[in-house]
Short mmCIF file of C-alpha atoms and ligand atoms in Angstrom, two decimals:
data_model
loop_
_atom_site.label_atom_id
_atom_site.label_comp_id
_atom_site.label_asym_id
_atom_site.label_seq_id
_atom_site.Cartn_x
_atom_site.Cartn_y
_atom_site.Cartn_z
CA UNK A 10 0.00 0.00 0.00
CA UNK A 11 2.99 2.17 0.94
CA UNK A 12 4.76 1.51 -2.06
CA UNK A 13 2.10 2.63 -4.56
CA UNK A 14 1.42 5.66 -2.85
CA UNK A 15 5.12 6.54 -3.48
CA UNK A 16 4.90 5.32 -7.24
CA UNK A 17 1.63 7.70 -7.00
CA UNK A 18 3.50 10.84 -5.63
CA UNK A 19 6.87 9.76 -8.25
CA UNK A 20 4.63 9.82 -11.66
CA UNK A 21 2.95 13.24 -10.23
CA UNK A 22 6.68 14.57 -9.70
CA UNK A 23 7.19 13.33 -13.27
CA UNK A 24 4.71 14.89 -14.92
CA UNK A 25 4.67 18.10 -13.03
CA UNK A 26 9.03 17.87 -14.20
CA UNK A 27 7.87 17.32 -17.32
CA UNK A 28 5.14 20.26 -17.76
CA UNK A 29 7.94 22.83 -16.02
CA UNK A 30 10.61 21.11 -19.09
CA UNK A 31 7.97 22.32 -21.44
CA UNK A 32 7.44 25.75 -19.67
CA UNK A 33 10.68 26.84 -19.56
CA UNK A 34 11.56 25.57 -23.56
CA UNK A 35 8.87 27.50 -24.69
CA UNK A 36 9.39 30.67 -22.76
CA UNK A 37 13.30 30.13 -24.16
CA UNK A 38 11.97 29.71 -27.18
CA UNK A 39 9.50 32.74 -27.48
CA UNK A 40 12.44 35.14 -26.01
CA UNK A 41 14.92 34.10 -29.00
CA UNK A 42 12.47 34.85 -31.59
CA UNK A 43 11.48 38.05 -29.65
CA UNK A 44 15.36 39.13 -30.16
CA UNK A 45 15.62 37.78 -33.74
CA UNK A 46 12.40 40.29 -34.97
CA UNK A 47 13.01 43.30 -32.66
CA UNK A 48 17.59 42.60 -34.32
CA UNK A 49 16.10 42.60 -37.56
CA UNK A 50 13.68 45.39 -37.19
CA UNK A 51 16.80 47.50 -36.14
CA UNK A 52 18.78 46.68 -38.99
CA UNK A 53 16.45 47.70 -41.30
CA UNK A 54 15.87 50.91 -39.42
CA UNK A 55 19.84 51.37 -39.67
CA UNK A 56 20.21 50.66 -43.24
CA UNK A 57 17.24 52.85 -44.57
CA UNK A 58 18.86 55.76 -42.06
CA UNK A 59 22.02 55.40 -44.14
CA UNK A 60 20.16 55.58 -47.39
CA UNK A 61 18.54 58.66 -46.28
CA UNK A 62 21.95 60.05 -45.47
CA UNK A 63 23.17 60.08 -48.39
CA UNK A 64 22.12 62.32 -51.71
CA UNK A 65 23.94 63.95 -54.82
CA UNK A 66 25.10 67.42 -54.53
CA UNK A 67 27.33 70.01 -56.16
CA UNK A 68 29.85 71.88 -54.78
CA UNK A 69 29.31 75.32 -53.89
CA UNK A 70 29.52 78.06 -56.28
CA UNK A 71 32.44 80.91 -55.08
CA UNK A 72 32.55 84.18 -55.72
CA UNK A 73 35.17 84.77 -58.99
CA UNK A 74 38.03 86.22 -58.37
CA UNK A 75 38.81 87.66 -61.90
CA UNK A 76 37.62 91.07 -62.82
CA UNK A 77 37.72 90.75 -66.83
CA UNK A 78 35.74 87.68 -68.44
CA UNK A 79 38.45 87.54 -70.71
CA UNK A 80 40.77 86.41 -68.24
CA UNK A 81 38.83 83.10 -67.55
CA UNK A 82 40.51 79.94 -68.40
CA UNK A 83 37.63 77.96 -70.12
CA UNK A 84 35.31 80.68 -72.30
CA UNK A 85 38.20 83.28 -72.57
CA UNK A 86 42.17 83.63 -73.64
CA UNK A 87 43.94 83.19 -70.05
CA UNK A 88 47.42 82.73 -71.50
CA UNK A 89 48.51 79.73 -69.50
CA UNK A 90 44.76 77.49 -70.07
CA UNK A 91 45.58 76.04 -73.71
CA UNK A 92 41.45 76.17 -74.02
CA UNK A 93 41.80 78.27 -77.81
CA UNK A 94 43.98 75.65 -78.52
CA UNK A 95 41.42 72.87 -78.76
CA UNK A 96 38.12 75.40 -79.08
CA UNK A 97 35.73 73.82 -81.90
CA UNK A 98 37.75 71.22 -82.65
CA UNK A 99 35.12 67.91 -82.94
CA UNK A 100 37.26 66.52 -80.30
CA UNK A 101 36.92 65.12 -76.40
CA UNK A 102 39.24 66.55 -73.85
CA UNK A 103 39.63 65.59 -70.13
CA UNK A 104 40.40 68.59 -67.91
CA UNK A 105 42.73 68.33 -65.07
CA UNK A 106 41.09 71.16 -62.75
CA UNK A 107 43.19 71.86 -59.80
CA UNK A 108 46.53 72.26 -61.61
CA UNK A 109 44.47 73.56 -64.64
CA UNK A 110 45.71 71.00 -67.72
CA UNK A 111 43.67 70.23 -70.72
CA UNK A 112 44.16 66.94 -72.75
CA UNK A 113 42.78 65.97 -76.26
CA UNK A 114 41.59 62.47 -75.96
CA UNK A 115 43.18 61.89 -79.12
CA UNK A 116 39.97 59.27 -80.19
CA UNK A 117 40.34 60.23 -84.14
CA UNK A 118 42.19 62.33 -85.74
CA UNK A 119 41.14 63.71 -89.17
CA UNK A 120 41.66 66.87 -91.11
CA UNK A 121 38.86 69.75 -91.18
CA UNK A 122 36.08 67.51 -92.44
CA UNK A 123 37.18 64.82 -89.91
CA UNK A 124 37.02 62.51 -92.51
CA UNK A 125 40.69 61.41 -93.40
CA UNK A 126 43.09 61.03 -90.69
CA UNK A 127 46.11 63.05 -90.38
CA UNK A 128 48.74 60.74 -89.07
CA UNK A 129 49.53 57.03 -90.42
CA UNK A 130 50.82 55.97 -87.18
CA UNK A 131 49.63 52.92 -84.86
CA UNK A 132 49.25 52.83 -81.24
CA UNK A 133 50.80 56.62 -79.99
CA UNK A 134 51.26 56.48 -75.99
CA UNK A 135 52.07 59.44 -74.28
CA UNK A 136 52.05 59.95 -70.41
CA UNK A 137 51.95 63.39 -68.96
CA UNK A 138 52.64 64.24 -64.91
CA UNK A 139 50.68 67.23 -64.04
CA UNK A 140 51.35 69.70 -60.63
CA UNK A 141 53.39 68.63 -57.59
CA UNK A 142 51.16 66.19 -56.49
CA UNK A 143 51.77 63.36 -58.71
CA UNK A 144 48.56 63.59 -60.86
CA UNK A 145 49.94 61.61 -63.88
CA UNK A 146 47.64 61.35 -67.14
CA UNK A 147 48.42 58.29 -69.26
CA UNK A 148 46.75 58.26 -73.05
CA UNK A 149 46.99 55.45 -75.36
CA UNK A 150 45.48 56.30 -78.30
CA UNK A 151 44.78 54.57 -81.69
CA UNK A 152 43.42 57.47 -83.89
CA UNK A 153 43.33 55.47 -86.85
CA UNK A 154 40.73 53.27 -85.34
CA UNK A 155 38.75 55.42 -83.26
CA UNK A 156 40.00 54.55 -80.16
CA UNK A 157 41.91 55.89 -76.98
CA UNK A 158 42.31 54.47 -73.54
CA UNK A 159 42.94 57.31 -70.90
CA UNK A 160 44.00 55.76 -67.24
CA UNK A 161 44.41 58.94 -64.95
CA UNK A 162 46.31 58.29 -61.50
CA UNK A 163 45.07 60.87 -59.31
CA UNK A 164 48.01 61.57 -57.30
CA UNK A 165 47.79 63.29 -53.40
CA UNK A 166 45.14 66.51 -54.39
CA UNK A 167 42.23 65.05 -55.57
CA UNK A 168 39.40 66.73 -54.45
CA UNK A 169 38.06 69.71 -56.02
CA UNK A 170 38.79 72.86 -55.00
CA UNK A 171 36.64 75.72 -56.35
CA UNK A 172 39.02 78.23 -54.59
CA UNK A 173 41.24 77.82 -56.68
CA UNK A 174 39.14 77.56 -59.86
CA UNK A 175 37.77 80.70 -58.49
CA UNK A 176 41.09 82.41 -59.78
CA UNK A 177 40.74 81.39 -63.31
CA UNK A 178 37.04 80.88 -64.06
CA UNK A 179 34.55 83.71 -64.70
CA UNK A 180 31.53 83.49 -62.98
CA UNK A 181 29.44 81.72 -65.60
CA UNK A 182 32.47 79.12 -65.74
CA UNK A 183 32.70 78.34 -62.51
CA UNK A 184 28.85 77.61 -62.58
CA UNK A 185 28.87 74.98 -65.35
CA UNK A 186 31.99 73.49 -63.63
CA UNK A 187 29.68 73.01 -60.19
CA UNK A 188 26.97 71.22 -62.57
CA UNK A 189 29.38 68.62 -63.69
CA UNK A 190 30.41 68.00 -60.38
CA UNK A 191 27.64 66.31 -59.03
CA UNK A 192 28.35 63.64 -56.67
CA UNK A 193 27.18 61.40 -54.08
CA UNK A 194 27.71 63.13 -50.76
CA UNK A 195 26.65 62.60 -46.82
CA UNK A 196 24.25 64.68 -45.21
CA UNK A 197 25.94 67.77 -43.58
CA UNK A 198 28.92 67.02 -45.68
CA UNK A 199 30.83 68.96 -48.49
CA UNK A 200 30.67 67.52 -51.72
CA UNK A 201 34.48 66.31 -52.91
CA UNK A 202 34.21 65.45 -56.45
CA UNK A 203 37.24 64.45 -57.93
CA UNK A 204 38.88 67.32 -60.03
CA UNK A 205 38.48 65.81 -63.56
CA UNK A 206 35.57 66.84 -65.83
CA UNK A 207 35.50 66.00 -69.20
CA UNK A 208 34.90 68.71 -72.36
CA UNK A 209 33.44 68.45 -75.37
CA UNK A 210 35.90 71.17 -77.27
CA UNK A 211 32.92 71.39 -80.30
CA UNK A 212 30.14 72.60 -78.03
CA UNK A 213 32.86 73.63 -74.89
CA UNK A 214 29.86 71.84 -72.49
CA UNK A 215 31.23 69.74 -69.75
CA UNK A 216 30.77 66.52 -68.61
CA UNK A 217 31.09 64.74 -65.23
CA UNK A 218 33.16 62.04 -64.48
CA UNK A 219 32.23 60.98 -60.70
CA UNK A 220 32.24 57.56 -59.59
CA UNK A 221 28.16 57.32 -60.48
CA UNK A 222 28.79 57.29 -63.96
CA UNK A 223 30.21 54.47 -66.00
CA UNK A 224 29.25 55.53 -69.55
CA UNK A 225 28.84 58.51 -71.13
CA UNK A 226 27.60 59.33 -75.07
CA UNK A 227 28.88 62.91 -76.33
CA UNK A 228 28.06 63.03 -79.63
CA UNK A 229 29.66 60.73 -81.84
CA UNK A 230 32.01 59.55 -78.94
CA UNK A 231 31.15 56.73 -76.06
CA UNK A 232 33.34 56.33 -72.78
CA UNK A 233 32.79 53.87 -70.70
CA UNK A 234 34.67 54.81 -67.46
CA UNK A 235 35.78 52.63 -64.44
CA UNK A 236 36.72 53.98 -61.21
CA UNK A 237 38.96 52.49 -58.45
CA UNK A 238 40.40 54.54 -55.13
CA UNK A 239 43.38 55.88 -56.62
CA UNK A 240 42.55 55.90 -60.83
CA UNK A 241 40.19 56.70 -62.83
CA UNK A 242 40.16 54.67 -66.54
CA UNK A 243 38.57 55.61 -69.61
CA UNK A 244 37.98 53.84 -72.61
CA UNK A 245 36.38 56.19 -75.47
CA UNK A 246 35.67 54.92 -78.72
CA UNK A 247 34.31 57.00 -81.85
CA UNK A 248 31.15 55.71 -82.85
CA UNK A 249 29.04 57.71 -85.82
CA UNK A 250 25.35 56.93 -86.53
CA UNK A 251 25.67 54.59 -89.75
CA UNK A 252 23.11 56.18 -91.54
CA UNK A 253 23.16 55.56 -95.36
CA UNK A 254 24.65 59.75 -95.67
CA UNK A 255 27.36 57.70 -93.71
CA UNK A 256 28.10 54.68 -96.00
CA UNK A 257 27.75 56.83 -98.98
CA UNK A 258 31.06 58.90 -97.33
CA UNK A 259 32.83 55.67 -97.45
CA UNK A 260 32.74 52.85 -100.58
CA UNK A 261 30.48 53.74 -103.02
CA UNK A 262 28.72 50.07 -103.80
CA UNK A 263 27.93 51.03 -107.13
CA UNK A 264 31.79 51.48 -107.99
CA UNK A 265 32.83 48.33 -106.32
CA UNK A 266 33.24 45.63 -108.92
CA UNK A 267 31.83 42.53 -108.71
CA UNK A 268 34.47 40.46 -108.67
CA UNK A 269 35.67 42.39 -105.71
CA UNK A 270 33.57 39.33 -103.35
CA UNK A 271 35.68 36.84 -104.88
CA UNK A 272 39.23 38.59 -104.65
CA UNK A 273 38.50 39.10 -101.15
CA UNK A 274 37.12 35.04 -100.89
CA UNK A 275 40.54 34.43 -102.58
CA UNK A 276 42.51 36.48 -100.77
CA UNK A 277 41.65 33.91 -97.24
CA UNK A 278 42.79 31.12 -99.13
ZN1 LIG U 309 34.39 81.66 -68.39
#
């Protein structure tokens, strides 16, 4: 009789172990996913904060320090700026802002009706170290073909300062320079665009080069641009509309000979 009233009290013990097991699993169980939504929840929060933080903005627009327009470096005939060297040419040009140095692309060259090119030459590398601060512009350029690869190595100063554009820009300059200096920029924060822009010496707009853009189309040139901490690489190609005004300029089809298919079939023999 003794004995089952112990067995009795044992099982209750049991179960009663058993129903605490399950209390104390659960509760475990519901404070882990409690943590795992309210962690989550947080991160989100976090992440769309940063997006918010974040925007594109231009520098600020100084004051000019020149008193005659014709002084500016861009739209005038400031001695040192080389601009009216390259003005209305149907050429690309990357500018070198701080130090204030102008390069022709060099994508195709070609005489006044950009037709022909001037030079017979191949590949034509030339590499060009710009101010104190090691800003070193590298152009390897294929003319004949249409092509040029620019790789620009940015050197210690390469933020934009519009101080010291202020000196050589006119007013209206230094304006269009902000515009194509647009870049992605914390909250609070100055804008520091890199101080390359490139110029279309036809139209003499600008064009900006930040890390946001990858390809560009300026009239009858594309660059595709790729950006890493310390360069910035361009490869520009010319690339005309082919419209039938275009293959006229080339081979006429009506004076090609029809025999000309099978020289050329012969020819791969
Ligand atoms: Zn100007």
């Amino acid at each position: 009789m003794k004995k089952s009233m112990n067995d009795r009290s044992m099982k209750k013990r049991t179960v009663w172990l058993i129903l605490g097991g399950i209390a104390v699993i659960v509760c475990v169980l519901w404070w882990a996913y409690i943590q795992f939504w309210s962690n989550a929840s947080e991160k989100e929060d976090v992440s769309a904060k940063r997006e918010a933080d974040w925007s594109f903005q231009k520098p600020k627009v100084p004051e000019t320090k020149l008193t005659d327009q014709e002084e500016c470096a861009l739209c005038g005939s400031r001695k040192e700026s080389m601009t009216g060297m390259f003005s209305g040419k149907d050429a690309i040009g990357i500018i070198s802002v701080n130090d204030w140095y102008i390069m022709d692309l060099k994508i195709k060259s070609g005489n006044e009706k950009g037709n022909m090119p001037e030079d017979t030459e191949g590949k034509n590398t030339t590499r060009t170290t710009v101010g104190k601060n090691g800003r070193v512009l590298e152009r390897s350029s294929e003319s004949l073909r249409g092509i040029s690869e620019i790789v620009v190595d940015y050197g210690e100063d390469r933020v934009l300062s519009m101080e010291k554009a202020s000196q050589i820009l006119c007013q209206s300059c230094l304006e269009k320079l902000s515009e194509a200096m647009e870049v992605k920029c914390e909250e609070g924060k100055e804008p520091e665009p890199v101080d390359l822009v490139l110029i279309d010496f036809e139209t003499m707009e600008l064009y900006c080069v930040q890390e946001q853009y990858t390809k560009k189309s300026i009239r009858d040139y594309t660059l595709w641009m790729a950006h890493t901490e310390d360069t910035l690489e361009i490869n520009a190609v010319y690339t005309p509309v082919r419209t039938e005004a275009g293959k006229n300029a080339g081979i006429k089809e009506n004076a090609v000979p029809s025999s000309a298919t099978d020289d050329s079939a012969a020819s791969l023999k």
